[in-house]
Coordinates of C-alpha atoms and ligand atoms in Angstrom, one line a residue:
X6 CA 15.4 7.2 -34.2
X7 CA 15.1 5.9 -31.0
X8 CA 11.6 5.0 -29.8
X9 CA 10.6 7.6 -27.6
X10 CA 8.4 7.3 -24.0
X11 CA 6.7 9.2 -22.3
X12 CA 5.6 8.4 -18.7
X13 CA 2.5 10.0 -17.6
X14 CA 3.3 10.2 -13.2
X15 CA 6.2 10.7 -10.8
X16 CA 5.4 8.6 -8.4
X17 CA 7.2 5.0 -7.6
X18 CA 5.5 3.1 -10.5
X19 CA 6.4 5.8 -12.9
X20 CA 9.6 6.6 -12.4
X21 CA 11.0 3.1 -11.3
X22 CA 9.4 2.7 -15.4
X23 CA 12.1 5.6 -16.1
X24 CA 14.6 4.5 -14.1
X25 CA 14.9 1.1 -16.0
X26 CA 14.8 2.8 -19.0
X27 CA 17.9 5.0 -18.1
X28 CA 19.2 2.3 -17.2
X29 CA 18.8 0.3 -20.9
X30 CA 19.5 3.3 -22.4
X31 CA 23.3 2.9 -20.4
X32 CA 23.1 -0.1 -21.5
X33 CA 23.0 0.9 -25.1
X34 CA 19.1 0.7 -26.2
X35 CA 18.4 3.1 -28.4
X36 CA 15.1 4.2 -26.1
X37 CA 14.4 8.3 -25.3
X38 CA 12.2 9.2 -22.4
X39 CA 10.3 12.0 -20.9
X40 CA 8.4 11.6 -17.4
X41 CA 5.8 14.6 -16.8
X42 CA 4.8 14.9 -13.4
X43 CA 2.0 17.3 -12.9
X44 CA 2.8 18.4 -9.0
X45 CA 6.1 20.3 -7.7
X46 CA 7.6 16.8 -6.4
X47 CA 8.4 13.5 -7.1
X48 CA 7.5 10.0 -5.3
X49 CA 3.7 11.3 -5.7
X50 CA 1.9 9.0 -2.2
X51 CA 5.3 8.5 -0.7
X52 CA 6.7 11.4 0.7
X53 CA 9.2 11.6 4.4
X54 CA 9.3 14.6 6.4
X55 CA 12.4 15.1 8.0
X56 CA 12.6 17.7 11.5
X57 CA 14.9 18.0 14.4
X58 CA 16.0 14.1 13.8
X59 CA 12.8 13.2 13.3
X60 CA 11.9 10.9 10.5
X61 CA 8.0 10.5 9.5
X62 CA 6.8 8.8 7.0
X63 CA 4.0 11.1 5.4
X64 CA 2.1 7.8 3.4
X65 CA 3.6 4.4 2.7
X66 CA 5.9 3.8 6.6
X67 CA 8.0 0.2 4.7
X68 CA 6.2 -3.0 2.4
X69 CA 6.1 -6.6 3.1
X70 CA 8.9 -8.5 3.3
X71 CA 7.3 -11.2 0.9
X72 CA 7.6 -9.6 -1.9
X73 CA 11.0 -8.7 -3.0
X74 CA 11.1 -6.2 -5.5
X75 CA 11.4 -2.5 -3.2
X76 CA 14.6 -4.1 -1.4
X77 CA 16.2 -5.2 -4.7
X78 CA 15.9 -1.9 -5.9
X79 CA 17.3 -0.6 -3.1
X80 CA 20.4 -3.1 -2.7
X81 CA 20.4 -2.1 -6.7
X82 CA 20.8 1.2 -5.8
X83 CA 23.3 1.4 -3.1
X84 CA 21.1 1.5 -0.3
X85 CA 22.0 -1.8 1.3
X86 CA 23.3 -0.8 4.3
X87 CA 19.8 1.7 4.7
X88 CA 17.4 -1.5 4.3
X89 CA 15.8 -2.3 8.2
X90 CA 13.3 -4.8 9.1
X91 CA 10.6 -3.9 11.1
X92 CA 11.6 -4.8 14.8
X93 CA 9.3 -7.5 15.2
X94 CA 10.9 -9.0 18.4
X95 CA 8.5 -6.7 19.7
X96 CA 5.6 -6.6 17.4
X97 CA 2.2 -6.5 19.0
X98 CA -1.0 -4.9 17.4
X99 CA -3.7 -3.7 19.8
X100 CA -7.1 -3.8 18.8
X101 CA -9.6 -1.4 20.6
X102 CA -12.4 -3.6 22.1
X103 CA -14.8 -2.0 24.0
X104 CA -12.7 0.9 24.4
X105 CA -9.7 -0.7 25.3
X106 CA -6.5 -2.2 24.1
X107 CA -6.0 -5.7 23.3
X108 CA -3.4 -7.3 22.2
X109 CA -3.8 -9.2 18.8
X110 CA -2.5 -13.0 19.8
X111 CA 1.5 -14.0 18.7
X112 CA 1.5 -15.1 15.7
X113 CA -1.0 -14.0 13.5
X114 CA -0.7 -13.4 10.3
X115 CA -3.8 -11.1 9.0
X116 CA -6.2 -12.9 10.9
X117 CA -5.1 -16.6 10.8
X118 CA -3.1 -17.5 13.6
X119 CA -0.1 -19.4 13.2
X120 CA -0.5 -21.1 17.0
X121 CA -4.2 -21.8 18.2
X122 CA -3.6 -21.9 22.0
X123 CA -2.4 -17.9 21.4
X124 CA -5.8 -17.5 20.3
X125 CA -7.7 -19.8 22.6
X126 CA -5.8 -17.4 25.6
X127 CA -7.0 -14.5 24.3
X128 CA -8.9 -12.0 25.8
X129 CA -10.3 -10.5 22.7
X130 CA -11.8 -12.9 21.3
X131 CA -15.4 -14.4 22.7
X132 CA -16.2 -18.1 23.2
X133 CA -17.8 -18.1 20.2
X134 CA -14.6 -17.2 17.8
X135 CA -12.1 -18.9 19.8
X136 CA -14.6 -22.0 19.0
X137 CA -14.4 -20.9 15.3
X138 CA -10.6 -20.7 15.3
X139 CA -10.1 -24.1 17.2
X140 CA -12.3 -25.6 14.4
X141 CA -11.3 -24.5 11.2
X142 CA -8.7 -26.5 11.0
X143 CA -10.6 -29.9 11.6
X144 CA -13.2 -28.0 8.8
X145 CA -10.1 -28.4 6.2
X146 CA -11.3 -31.2 3.4
X147 CA -15.1 -29.3 4.3
X148 CA -13.3 -25.9 3.6
X149 CA -11.2 -27.0 0.5
X150 CA -13.9 -29.4 -1.6
X151 CA -16.1 -26.0 -0.9
X152 CA -13.8 -23.1 -1.8
X153 CA -15.3 -21.6 -4.5
X154 CA -14.5 -21.5 -8.2
X155 CA -15.3 -17.9 -8.8
X156 CA -13.6 -14.3 -6.7
X157 CA -15.7 -13.9 -3.5
X158 CA -15.3 -10.9 -1.4
X159 CA -12.9 -10.8 1.5
X160 CA -15.4 -10.7 4.4
X161 CA -17.3 -13.9 3.3
X162 CA -13.9 -15.5 2.4
X163 CA -12.8 -14.8 6.7
X164 CA -17.1 -15.8 7.7
X165 CA -16.6 -18.9 6.2
X166 CA -13.3 -20.2 7.8
X167 CA -13.6 -17.9 10.8
X168 CA -17.3 -16.5 11.1
X169 CA -18.3 -12.8 11.9
X170 CA -17.0 -11.8 14.8
X171 CA -12.9 -12.5 13.7
X172 CA -14.4 -10.5 10.1
X173 CA -15.1 -7.2 12.2
X174 CA -12.5 -7.9 14.7
X175 CA -9.6 -8.1 13.0
X176 CA -10.0 -8.3 9.1
X177 CA -12.3 -5.7 8.8
X178 CA -9.4 -3.5 10.3
X179 CA -6.5 -5.5 9.1
X180 CA -8.0 -4.6 5.6
X181 CA -9.3 -1.4 5.8
X182 CA -5.8 -0.6 7.3
X183 CA -3.7 -1.6 4.0
X184 CA -6.6 -0.8 1.5
X185 CA -9.6 2.1 3.6
X186 CA -11.9 -0.2 1.9
X187 CA -15.4 -2.1 2.7
X188 CA -14.4 -5.5 3.3
X189 CA -17.9 -6.7 2.0
X190 CA -16.9 -5.3 -1.7
X191 CA -12.7 -6.3 -1.9
X192 CA -11.9 -9.1 -4.0
X193 CA -10.3 -11.8 -1.8
X194 CA -8.5 -12.7 -5.3
X195 CA -7.0 -9.5 -5.2
X196 CA -6.2 -8.6 -2.3
X197 CA -5.8 -11.6 -0.2
X198 CA -4.0 -14.0 -3.1
X199 CA -1.4 -16.0 -1.4
X200 CA -4.1 -16.6 1.4
X201 CA -6.9 -17.4 -1.4
X202 CA -3.7 -20.3 -2.6
X203 CA -3.3 -21.9 0.6
X204 CA -7.3 -22.6 0.9
X205 CA -6.5 -24.1 -2.6
X206 CA -3.3 -26.2 -1.1
X207 CA -4.4 -26.8 2.5
X208 CA -8.6 -25.8 2.5
X209 CA -8.3 -24.7 7.1
X210 CA -5.7 -21.4 6.5
X211 CA -4.1 -22.2 10.2
X212 CA -3.0 -26.0 9.0
X213 CA -1.8 -23.6 5.9
X214 CA 0.0 -21.4 8.2
X215 CA 1.2 -24.4 10.7
X216 CA 3.1 -26.5 7.2
X217 CA 4.8 -23.4 6.3
X218 CA 6.3 -22.4 10.0
X219 CA 7.5 -26.8 10.2
X220 CA 9.3 -25.9 6.6
X221 CA 11.0 -23.0 8.3
X222 CA 12.0 -26.0 11.0
X223 CA 13.6 -23.8 14.0
X224 CA 14.6 -20.2 12.0
X225 CA 13.1 -17.2 12.6
X226 CA 10.4 -16.1 10.0
X227 CA 11.5 -13.1 8.0
X228 CA 10.3 -9.9 9.8
X229 CA 6.5 -8.8 8.6
X230 CA 7.8 -5.3 7.2
X231 CA 10.8 -3.8 5.6
X232 CA 11.9 0.0 5.2
X233 CA 15.1 2.6 5.2
X234 CA 16.2 3.9 7.6
X235 CA 16.2 7.6 6.3
X236 CA 12.8 6.8 4.9
X237 CA 10.7 5.7 2.1
X238 CA 11.5 8.4 0.0
X239 CA 14.9 7.9 -0.3
X240 CA 14.0 4.9 -2.7
X241 CA 12.7 8.0 -5.4
X242 CA 15.4 10.5 -4.6
X243 CA 17.8 7.8 -5.4
X244 CA 15.9 6.7 -8.5
X245 CA 15.7 10.6 -9.4
X246 CA 19.7 10.9 -9.2
X247 CA 19.7 7.7 -11.1
X248 CA 17.5 9.8 -14.1
X249 CA 19.1 12.4 -16.3
X250 CA 17.2 15.7 -15.0
X251 CA 16.5 16.5 -18.7
X252 CA 14.1 13.3 -19.0
X253 CA 11.8 14.2 -16.0
X254 CA 9.1 17.6 -16.0
X255 CA 8.1 18.4 -12.9
X256 CA 4.6 21.1 -12.5
X257 CA 3.6 20.0 -16.2
X258 CA 0.8 17.3 -16.1
X259 CA -0.6 15.7 -19.3
X260 CA -4.1 17.1 -20.1
X261 CA -4.8 14.9 -23.5
X262 CA -4.0 12.3 -25.8
X263 CA -4.1 11.2 -29.3
X264 CA -3.8 8.2 -31.1
X265 CA -3.1 9.1 -34.3
X266 CA -1.3 7.2 -37.4
X267 CA 2.7 8.2 -36.0
X268 CA 2.1 7.2 -32.5
X269 CA 0.9 9.1 -29.0
X270 CA 0.3 12.9 -29.1
X271 CA 0.5 14.4 -26.3
X272 CA -0.8 17.8 -24.7
X273 CA 0.6 19.4 -21.4
X274 CA 0.0 21.9 -18.6
X275 CA 1.5 24.6 -20.8
X276 CA 0.1 24.0 -23.6
X277 CA 2.5 22.2 -25.8
X278 CA 1.9 19.0 -28.1
X279 CA 4.3 16.9 -28.6
X280 CA 4.1 13.0 -30.1
X281 CA 5.9 9.9 -28.8
X282 CA 5.9 6.1 -29.8
X283 CA 4.8 4.8 -26.7
X284 CA 3.3 5.8 -23.3
X285 CA 3.3 4.6 -20.0
X286 CA 0.1 6.3 -18.2
X287 CA 1.8 6.2 -14.4
X288 CA -1.1 8.7 -12.9
X289 CA -4.0 7.6 -10.9
X290 CA -6.6 5.4 -12.0
X291 CA -9.3 7.8 -12.1
X292 CA -6.7 10.1 -14.0
X293 CA -5.6 7.4 -16.4
X294 CA -9.5 6.7 -16.6
X295 CA -9.6 10.3 -18.2
X296 CA -7.2 10.7 -20.4
X297 CA -8.5 7.3 -22.4
X298 CA -11.9 7.9 -22.4
X299 CA -11.0 10.0 -26.2
X300 CA -9.1 6.8 -27.0
X301 CA -11.3 4.1 -26.2
X302 CA -14.5 4.5 -23.4
X303 CA -14.6 1.0 -23.0
X304 CA -11.5 0.7 -21.3
X305 CA -11.6 4.0 -19.8
X306 CA -15.0 2.5 -18.3
X307 CA -13.0 -0.1 -17.1
X308 CA -10.8 2.5 -14.9
X309 CA -13.4 3.2 -12.8
X310 CA -12.5 1.9 -10.5
X311 CA -14.2 3.3 -6.4
X312 CA -10.8 4.9 -4.2
X313 CA -10.9 5.7 -0.8
X314 CA -9.3 8.1 0.8
X315 CA -6.6 8.3 4.0
X316 CA -5.6 11.7 6.2
X317 CA -2.2 11.2 8.0
X318 CA -1.2 13.3 11.5
X319 CA 1.8 12.4 12.6
X320 CA 3.7 13.5 15.4
X321 CA 7.2 13.7 17.1
X322 CA 7.9 13.8 20.5
X323 CA 10.8 14.6 21.9
X324 CA 13.4 12.9 25.2
X325 CA 12.0 15.7 27.1
X326 CA 8.2 15.1 26.4
X327 CA 7.8 11.8 25.2
X328 CA 4.9 9.8 25.9
X329 CA 5.1 6.0 27.5
X330 CA 3.3 3.5 24.9
X331 CA 1.8 0.2 24.9
X332 CA 4.7 -1.9 23.3
X333 CA 4.5 -3.0 20.0
X334 CA 3.8 -1.1 16.4
X335 CA 0.5 0.3 16.8
X336 CA -3.4 -0.1 16.9
X337 CA -6.3 -0.5 14.8
X338 CA -9.6 0.7 15.8
X339 CA -12.8 -1.2 13.6
X340 CA -15.6 0.0 12.8
X341 CA -18.1 0.0 16.3
X342 CA -15.3 1.2 19.0
X343 CA -15.7 5.0 20.2
X344 CA -12.6 6.3 18.1
X345 CA -12.4 7.9 14.6
X346 CA -9.1 6.4 13.3
X347 CA -8.4 3.6 11.5
X348 CA -5.6 3.2 12.9
X349 CA -1.7 4.5 15.3
X350 CA 1.0 3.6 14.7
X351 CA 3.9 3.4 17.0
X352 CA 6.5 5.3 14.1
X353 CA 9.6 4.7 16.4
X354 CA 8.4 1.1 17.9
X355 CA 7.9 -0.4 14.3
X356 CA 10.9 1.0 12.6
X357 CA 14.5 1.9 14.0
X358 CA 15.8 5.0 13.2
X359 CA 12.4 7.5 13.2
X360 CA 13.2 9.7 16.6
X361 CA 16.3 11.6 17.8
X362 CA 17.3 10.2 21.0
X363 CA 14.7 8.6 23.5
X364 CA 12.4 10.6 21.2
X365 CA 8.9 8.7 20.0
X366 CA 6.5 9.3 16.9
X367 CA 3.1 8.7 16.5
X368 CA 0.8 9.0 13.4
X369 CA -2.8 8.4 13.4
X370 CA -4.7 7.2 10.1
X371 CA -8.2 8.1 9.1
X372 CA -9.5 6.4 6.6
X373 CA -12.2 6.2 4.0
X374 CA -15.3 8.4 4.8
X375 CA -13.8 10.1 7.5
X376 CA -11.0 10.7 5.9
X377 CA -13.1 12.4 3.3
X378 CA -14.8 14.7 5.9
X379 CA -11.8 16.0 7.1
X380 CA -10.2 16.6 3.9
X381 CA -11.4 20.0 3.6
X382 CA -10.4 20.7 7.0
X383 CA -6.7 23.0 7.9
X384 CA -4.0 20.9 9.0
X385 CA -4.2 22.7 12.6
X386 CA -8.2 21.0 12.6
X387 CA -7.2 17.6 11.6
X388 CA -3.8 18.0 13.7
X389 CA -6.2 19.1 17.1
X390 CA -8.5 16.0 15.9
X391 CA -6.4 13.0 15.9
X392 CA -5.1 14.2 19.0
X393 CA -8.2 14.2 20.4
X394 CA -8.4 10.4 18.8
X395 CA -5.3 9.4 20.5
X396 CA -5.9 11.0 23.9
X397 CA -9.5 8.4 23.8
X398 CA -6.8 5.2 23.1
X399 CA -3.8 6.3 24.4
X400 CA -4.4 8.8 27.1
X401 CA -2.9 12.4 27.6
X402 CA 0.0 13.5 24.9
X403 CA 2.5 16.4 25.7
X404 CA 2.6 18.6 23.5
X405 CA 4.6 17.5 20.2
X406 CA 7.8 19.0 18.6
X407 CA 6.9 18.3 15.1
X408 CA 3.5 17.2 13.7
X409 CA 2.7 17.1 9.7
X410 CA -0.4 16.6 8.1
X411 CA -1.4 14.7 4.9
X412 CA -4.1 14.5 2.7
X413 CA -4.7 11.9 0.1
X414 CA -7.8 12.3 -1.3
X415 CA -8.9 8.9 -3.3
X416 CA -5.6 7.7 -3.2
X417 CA -6.5 3.7 -2.9
X418 CA -8.2 2.2 -5.2
X419 CA -11.0 -0.4 -4.4
X420 CA -9.7 -3.9 -5.8
X421 CA -13.2 -5.1 -5.9
X422 CA -15.2 -8.0 -6.6
X423 CA -14.0 -9.4 -9.9
X424 CA -11.2 -7.3 -10.0
X425 CA -9.0 -10.1 -11.7
X426 CA -11.6 -10.8 -14.4
X427 CA -11.6 -6.1 -15.0
X428 CA -8.0 -6.5 -15.6
X429 CA -7.9 -8.9 -17.9
X430 CA -10.5 -7.2 -20.1
X431 CA -8.9 -3.9 -20.0
X432 CA -5.2 -5.7 -20.7
X433 CA -7.6 -6.8 -24.1
X434 CA -8.1 -3.3 -24.7
X435 CA -4.8 -1.8 -23.4
X436 CA -2.8 -4.7 -26.5
X437 CA -5.6 -3.7 -29.1
X438 CA -4.5 0.1 -28.6
X439 CA -1.0 -0.7 -28.5
X440 CA 2.0 1.5 -27.5
X441 CA 0.4 1.8 -23.9
X442 CA 1.2 0.2 -20.6
X443 CA -0.8 1.1 -18.2
X444 CA 0.8 1.4 -14.9
X445 CA 0.1 2.7 -10.9
X446 CA -1.5 1.5 -7.9
X447 CA -5.0 0.9 -9.9
X448 CA -4.4 -2.7 -11.4
X449 CA -1.9 -5.6 -10.0
X450 CA -1.4 -4.3 -6.6
X451 CA -1.2 -0.8 -4.0
X452 CA 1.8 -1.8 -2.5
X453 CA 5.4 -0.2 -3.4
X454 CA 7.2 -3.4 -4.6
X455 CA 3.8 -4.4 -7.0
X456 CA 4.6 -1.1 -8.1
X457 CA 7.9 -1.4 -8.3
X458 CA 7.8 -4.4 -10.0
X459 CA 5.4 -4.1 -12.4
X460 CA 7.1 -1.0 -13.5
X461 CA 10.4 -1.9 -13.6
X462 CA 9.5 -5.1 -16.3
X463 CA 7.5 -2.8 -18.8
X464 CA 10.6 -0.6 -19.7
X465 CA 12.2 -3.7 -19.9
X466 CA 9.7 -5.4 -22.3
X467 CA 10.0 -2.4 -24.8
X468 CA 13.1 -4.0 -26.1
X469 CA 12.5 -7.2 -25.8
Ligands
FAD753 C1 -1.7 6.7 3.4 C2 -1.0 5.3 3.2 C3 -0.2 4.5 3.5 C4 0.0 3.6 2.4 N1 0.8 2.6 3.3 C5 1.8 1.7 2.4 C6 3.0 0.9 3.1 O1 3.3 1.1 4.2 N2 3.0 -0.2 2.0 C7 2.8 0.0 0.6 O2 3.6 -0.6 0.0 N3 2.0 0.9 0.0 C8 1.6 1.8 1.4 N4 0.2 2.0 1.1 C9 0.2 2.1 -0.9 C10 1.0 2.8 -1.8 O3 2.2 3.7 -1.1 C11 0.5 3.1 -3.4 O4 -0.1 2.5 -3.3 C12 1.7 4.3 -4.3 O5 2.8 5.2 -3.2 C13 1.4 4.3 -5.8 O6 2.2 5.0 -6.6 P1 1.5 5.2 -7.7 O7 2.9 5.4 -8.6 O8 0.9 4.3 -8.1 O9 1.2 6.7 -7.6 P2 0.9 7.9 -7.3 O10 2.0 8.1 -6.0 O11 -0.2 8.6 -6.7 O12 1.9 9.3 -7.6 C14 1.2 9.6 -9.2 C15 1.9 10.8 -9.8 O13 0.9 11.3 -10.6 C16 0.4 12.4 -11.0 N5 -0.2 12.7 -12.1 C17 -1.5 13.1 -11.8 N6 -2.1 13.4 -13.0 C18 -1.4 13.6 -13.7 C19 -1.0 13.8 -15.1 N7 -2.4 14.8 -15.8 N8 -0.2 13.7 -15.7 C20 0.9 14.1 -14.5 N9 1.4 13.5 -13.6 C21 0.2 13.5 -13.4 C22 0.2 13.2 -9.7 O14 0.9 14.1 -9.6 C23 2.0 11.8 -8.4 O15 3.1 11.9 -8.4 C24 0.0 3.5 1.1 C25 -1.0 3.9 1.1 C26 -1.5 5.7 1.7 C27 -2.7 6.5 0.6

């Protein structure tokens, strides 16, 4: 009898697992699977709105180029021609500083400069912050020797290298934009692992980036972000098209799972019960926690991870009413500025193909407590609030031809200090329970490439 697998959740993580199982089945593996998706659409947070030539991302707008797994999947799915780099020749990230947009210095990776001269000339930082930047390379030995052998918060890591102002002006809004979280709590080992490795090797992060640039020689760095011309949801659509339609059940969530002597007994929202040999739990982490609670309360307790919400308002402007925007990818709004947004993206300037000819597209991003406060509001109220906040930064904006609003409650799990240890402990419980994989953005990365990698690897591990 074929080994049966239930996949719970049809976001990118669950779909990547299903896609890989499908491939394995086609290659002769004796496995059958069913993917249960509670809502009436697949893709979870990955959603692209296409209207009148506008391609507006409702969730992720791309992924970091350094991680190859989403691009590899896209190419495998025949989307090689669709893969597009971010338009880095025009890459400027603006930071709101005392109500005005100030450009981040050239060549920054997060808050770390590749070129100190760019930081020294930047009006973004005070003399104190510039002095901290200038001193960091000279502190390489001290920083290397004093690097803690345990996890610490992102805030403490950034403070040790560059001080308080850099943390507040660029560190917190940059990480807040990705994780929507509190840098005093976020785990540096989980959310900035490459920088921790740089510290271990070089002490100074600035020297580490310079060494990387020297290794590259005259070659340009790869663009920071990658996406698909028709939007990230094309990755979802292509995976779905490659999976047998009868293996995907939309509008059927799993309400309970029980480990029995013959496997996993699952019950769905229609009351149907069925037993599977293996479960891949790819629902959001708080759903996973409640499903796992009756199976193993200790494991479920480790899934009690706080999550942060996001609210997005996207605007598409036709050629005859296109606003003039500053060059670059968008802006960040640090805490303390008179702007409720976490960030704004100039979508058509970040990626090609997002607008009809001469059109423009702007996306407003609310995170954390502000997003939570907006979630109960109507679309009209959210769009009006977004316009009001954008106006403070960009000046008056014309009437948009297309407006979208999306709410993502508790969508971004916060990897707090000690997350890695908690996940290692959780894995021990999962191994002891057996025939179970936990997939999705609560565990080993929130980015699309991480989720694709994990979903596919989990599927392959069933046959290995
Ligand atoms: C606004 C925003 C912008 C982002 N931008 C980026 C970006 O630019 N680049 C990047 O790499 N990442 C980005 N991310 C992160 C990334 O989009 C997410 O981490 C990722 O999409 C999560 O995928 P997932 O499969 O883990 O979960 P989800 O997408 O949440 O999917 C889980 C699925 O499970 C379903 N489900 C829930 N309960 C049940 C149940 N009981 N039974 C069955 N199904 C159930 C849900 O309906 C959902 O479809 C962003 C996130 C947000 C919120």
